CSV table of C-alpha atoms in Angstrom, one decimal:
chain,number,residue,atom,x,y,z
A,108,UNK,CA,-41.6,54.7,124.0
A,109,UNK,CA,-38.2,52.8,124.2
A,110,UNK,CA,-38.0,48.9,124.3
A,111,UNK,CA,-36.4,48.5,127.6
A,112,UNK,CA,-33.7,46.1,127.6
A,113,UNK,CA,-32.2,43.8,130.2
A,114,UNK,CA,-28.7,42.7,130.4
A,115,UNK,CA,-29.4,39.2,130.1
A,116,UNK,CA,-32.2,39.2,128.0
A,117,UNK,CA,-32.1,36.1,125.5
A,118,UNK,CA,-33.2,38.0,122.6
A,119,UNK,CA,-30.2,40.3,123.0
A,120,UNK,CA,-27.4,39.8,120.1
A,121,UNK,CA,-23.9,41.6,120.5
A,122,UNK,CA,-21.6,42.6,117.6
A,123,UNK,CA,-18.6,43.8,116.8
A,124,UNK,CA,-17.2,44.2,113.8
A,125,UNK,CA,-13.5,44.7,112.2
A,126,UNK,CA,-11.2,45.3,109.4
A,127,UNK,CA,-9.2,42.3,107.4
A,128,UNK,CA,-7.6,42.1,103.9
A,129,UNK,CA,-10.6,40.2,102.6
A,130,UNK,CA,-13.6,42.5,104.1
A,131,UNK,CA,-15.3,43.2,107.1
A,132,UNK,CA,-16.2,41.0,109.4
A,133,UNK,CA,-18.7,40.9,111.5
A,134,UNK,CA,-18.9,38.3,114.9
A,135,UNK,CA,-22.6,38.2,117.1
A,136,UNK,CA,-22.6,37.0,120.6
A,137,UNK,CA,-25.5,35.6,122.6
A,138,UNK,CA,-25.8,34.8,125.8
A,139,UNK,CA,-24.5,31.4,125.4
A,140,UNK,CA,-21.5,32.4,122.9
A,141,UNK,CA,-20.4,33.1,119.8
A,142,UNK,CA,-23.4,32.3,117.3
A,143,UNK,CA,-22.3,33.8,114.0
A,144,UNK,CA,-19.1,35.0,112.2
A,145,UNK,CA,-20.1,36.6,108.6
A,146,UNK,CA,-18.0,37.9,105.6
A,147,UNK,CA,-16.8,39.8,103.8
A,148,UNK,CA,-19.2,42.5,104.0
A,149,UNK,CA,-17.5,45.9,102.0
A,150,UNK,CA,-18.4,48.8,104.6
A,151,UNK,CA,-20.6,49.1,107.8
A,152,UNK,CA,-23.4,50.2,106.3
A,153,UNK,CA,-23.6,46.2,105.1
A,154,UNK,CA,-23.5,44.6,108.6
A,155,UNK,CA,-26.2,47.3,109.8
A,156,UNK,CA,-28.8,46.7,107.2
A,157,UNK,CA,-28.5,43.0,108.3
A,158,UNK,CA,-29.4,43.9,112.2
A,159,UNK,CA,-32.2,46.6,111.3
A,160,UNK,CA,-34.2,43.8,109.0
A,161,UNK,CA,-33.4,41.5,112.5
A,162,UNK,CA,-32.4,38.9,110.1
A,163,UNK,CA,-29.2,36.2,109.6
A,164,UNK,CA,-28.3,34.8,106.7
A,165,UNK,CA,-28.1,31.8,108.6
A,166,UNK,CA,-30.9,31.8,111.2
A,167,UNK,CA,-33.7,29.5,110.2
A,168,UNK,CA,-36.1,31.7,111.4
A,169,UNK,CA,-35.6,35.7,111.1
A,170,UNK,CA,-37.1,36.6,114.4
A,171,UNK,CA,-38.9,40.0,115.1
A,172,UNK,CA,-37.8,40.3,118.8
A,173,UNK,CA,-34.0,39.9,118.7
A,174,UNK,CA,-32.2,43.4,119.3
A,175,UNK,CA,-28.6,43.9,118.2
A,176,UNK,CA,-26.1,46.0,120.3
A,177,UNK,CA,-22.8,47.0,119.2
A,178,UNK,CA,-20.4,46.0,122.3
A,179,UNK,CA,-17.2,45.9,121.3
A,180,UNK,CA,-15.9,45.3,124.6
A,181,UNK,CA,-18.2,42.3,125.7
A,182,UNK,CA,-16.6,40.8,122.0
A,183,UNK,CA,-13.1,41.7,122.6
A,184,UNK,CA,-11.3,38.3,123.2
A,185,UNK,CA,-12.9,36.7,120.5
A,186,UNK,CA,-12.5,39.6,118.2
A,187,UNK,CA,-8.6,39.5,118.8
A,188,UNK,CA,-8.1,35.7,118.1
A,189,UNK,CA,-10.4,36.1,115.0
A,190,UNK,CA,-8.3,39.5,114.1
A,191,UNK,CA,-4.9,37.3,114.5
A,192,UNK,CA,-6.3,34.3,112.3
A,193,UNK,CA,-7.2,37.0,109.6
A,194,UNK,CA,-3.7,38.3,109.7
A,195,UNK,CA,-2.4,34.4,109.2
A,196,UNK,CA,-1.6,33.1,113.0
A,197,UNK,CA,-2.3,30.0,114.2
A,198,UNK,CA,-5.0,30.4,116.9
A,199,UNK,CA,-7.1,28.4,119.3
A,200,UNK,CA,-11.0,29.2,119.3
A,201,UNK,CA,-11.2,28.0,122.4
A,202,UNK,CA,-14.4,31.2,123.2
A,203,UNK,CA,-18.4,29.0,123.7
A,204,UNK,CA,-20.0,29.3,120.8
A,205,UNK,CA,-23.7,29.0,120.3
A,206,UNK,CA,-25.2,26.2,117.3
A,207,UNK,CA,-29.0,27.0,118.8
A,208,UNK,CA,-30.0,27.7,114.8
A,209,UNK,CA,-28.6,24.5,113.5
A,210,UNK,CA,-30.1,20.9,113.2
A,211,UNK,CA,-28.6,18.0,114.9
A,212,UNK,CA,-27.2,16.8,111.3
A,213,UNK,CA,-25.6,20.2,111.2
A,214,UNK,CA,-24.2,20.2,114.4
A,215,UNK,CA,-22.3,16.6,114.2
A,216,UNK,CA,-20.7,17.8,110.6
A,217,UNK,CA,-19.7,21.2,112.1
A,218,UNK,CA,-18.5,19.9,115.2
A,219,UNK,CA,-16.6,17.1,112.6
A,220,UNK,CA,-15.3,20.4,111.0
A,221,UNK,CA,-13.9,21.3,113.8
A,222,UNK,CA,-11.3,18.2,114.0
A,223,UNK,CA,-9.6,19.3,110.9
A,224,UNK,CA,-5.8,20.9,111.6
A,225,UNK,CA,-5.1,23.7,110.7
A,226,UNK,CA,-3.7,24.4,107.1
A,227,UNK,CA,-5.3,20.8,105.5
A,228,UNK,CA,-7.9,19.7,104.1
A,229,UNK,CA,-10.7,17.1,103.9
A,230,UNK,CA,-13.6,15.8,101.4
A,231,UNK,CA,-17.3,16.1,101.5
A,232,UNK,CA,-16.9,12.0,101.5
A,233,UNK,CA,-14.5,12.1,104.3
A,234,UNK,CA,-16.6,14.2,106.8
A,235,UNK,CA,-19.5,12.2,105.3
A,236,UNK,CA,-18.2,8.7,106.6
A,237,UNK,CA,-16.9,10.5,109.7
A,238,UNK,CA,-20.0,10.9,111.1
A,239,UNK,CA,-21.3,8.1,109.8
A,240,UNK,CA,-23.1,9.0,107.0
A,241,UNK,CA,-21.0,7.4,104.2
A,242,UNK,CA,-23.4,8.5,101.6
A,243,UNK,CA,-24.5,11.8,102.9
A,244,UNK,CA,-21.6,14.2,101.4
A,245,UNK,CA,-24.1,16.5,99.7
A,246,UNK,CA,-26.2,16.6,103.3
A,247,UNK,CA,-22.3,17.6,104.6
A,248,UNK,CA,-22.3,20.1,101.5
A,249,UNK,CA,-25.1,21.7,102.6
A,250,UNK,CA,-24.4,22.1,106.6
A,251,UNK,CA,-20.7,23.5,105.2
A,252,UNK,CA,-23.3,25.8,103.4
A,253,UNK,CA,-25.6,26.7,106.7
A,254,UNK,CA,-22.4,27.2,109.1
A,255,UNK,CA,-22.7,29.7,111.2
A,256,UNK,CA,-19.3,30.3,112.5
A,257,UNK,CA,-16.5,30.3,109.9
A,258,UNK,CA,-13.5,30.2,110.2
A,259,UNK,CA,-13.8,28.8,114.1
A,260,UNK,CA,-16.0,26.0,112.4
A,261,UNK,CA,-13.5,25.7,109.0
A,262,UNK,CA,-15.8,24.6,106.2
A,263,UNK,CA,-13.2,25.9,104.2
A,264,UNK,CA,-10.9,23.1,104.9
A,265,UNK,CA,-13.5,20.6,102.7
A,266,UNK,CA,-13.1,20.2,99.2
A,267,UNK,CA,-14.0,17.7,96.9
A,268,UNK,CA,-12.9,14.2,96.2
A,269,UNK,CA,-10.5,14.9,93.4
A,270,UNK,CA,-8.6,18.4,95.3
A,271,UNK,CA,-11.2,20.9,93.6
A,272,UNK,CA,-12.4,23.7,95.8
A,273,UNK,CA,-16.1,23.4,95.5
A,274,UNK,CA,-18.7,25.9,97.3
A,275,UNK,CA,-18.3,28.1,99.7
A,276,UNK,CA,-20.9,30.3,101.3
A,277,UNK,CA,-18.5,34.0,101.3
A,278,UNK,CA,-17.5,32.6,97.2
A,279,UNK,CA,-14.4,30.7,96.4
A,280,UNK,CA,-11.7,33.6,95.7
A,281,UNK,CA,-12.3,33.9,100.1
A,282,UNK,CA,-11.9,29.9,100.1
A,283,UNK,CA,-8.4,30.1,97.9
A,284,UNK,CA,-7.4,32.6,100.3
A,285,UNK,CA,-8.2,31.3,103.6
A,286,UNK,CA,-6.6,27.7,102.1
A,287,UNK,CA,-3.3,29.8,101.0
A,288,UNK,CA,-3.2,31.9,104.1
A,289,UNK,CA,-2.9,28.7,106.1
A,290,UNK,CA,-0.5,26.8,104.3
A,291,UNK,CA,1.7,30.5,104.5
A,292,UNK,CA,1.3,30.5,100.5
A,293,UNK,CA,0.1,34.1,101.2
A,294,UNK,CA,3.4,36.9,101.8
């Protein structure tokens, strides 16, 4: 028999997923936004294996009940601003998004994240003192490392205290390039 699903039922996830120079990526929706943005995943078959073990690489919790459905119209706004970011344009993320899987300490440095512009960078320290937590930059290292939503929430824009690119969850070649894309290094 069929699990019966209702439109706005809160274990229902929506995905979409789409083509860019460094991968595929994949955005999920719930019912109160955007609640992960993943890469770079090399073909579909990636992105499907994560839904049919109804698991997140950066849910706290893999839950049994959550169904995925593939709708890309219910993601295309969001979708389209991520595709334009991918292919270099300044954009506002200005879609909800949904930080139910993080703790508060996560949430205050990725909302921190948040504040940085567009094409610069900050430290682990700086976010760190931000929020003030002056001696918490290897806490901020690992929410950068738990964020759910890059690029919208750019963890990429936090290096270390003396310029090095340090960590990144999707590897450092995809933090170079996000970095150069930015600061239009990339032709």
């Amino acid at each position: 028999m069929d699990k019966k699903v209702l439109i706005n039922n809160p274990g229902m996830l929506y995905y979409s997923s789409f083509t860019t120079a460094i991968g595929l990526v994949c955005i999920v929706k719930s019912l109160k936004g955007v609640c992960q943005i993943s890469f770079p995943y090399r073909t579909a078959g990636e992105i499907e294996e994560l839904f049919r073990h109804n698991t997140s690489r950066y849910a706290k919790v893999p839950t049994t009940d959550t169904i995925y459905q593939r709708s890309d119209a219910r993601l295309k706004y969001e979708k389209n601003l991520l595709k334009a970011y991918f292919q270099g344009k300044r954009v506002d993320f200005d879609f909800p998004l949904d930080f139910g899987n993080g703790t508060p300490f996560q949430v205050m440095v990725w909302e921190k994240l948040r504040e940085i512009p567009y094409g610069e960078c900050r430290s682990y320290k700086w976010v760190a003192e931000q929020i003030g937590r002056p001696r918490a930059a290897r806490a901020v290292g690992m929410a950068n490392n738990k964020n759910p939503l890059p690029p919208v929430v750019p963890c990429h824009r936090v290096i270390g205290s003396d310029g090095s690119l340090t960590g990144y969850a999707s590897g450092l070649d995809v933090k170079k390039y996000l970095l150069e894309m930015e600061k239009g290094i990339l032709g």
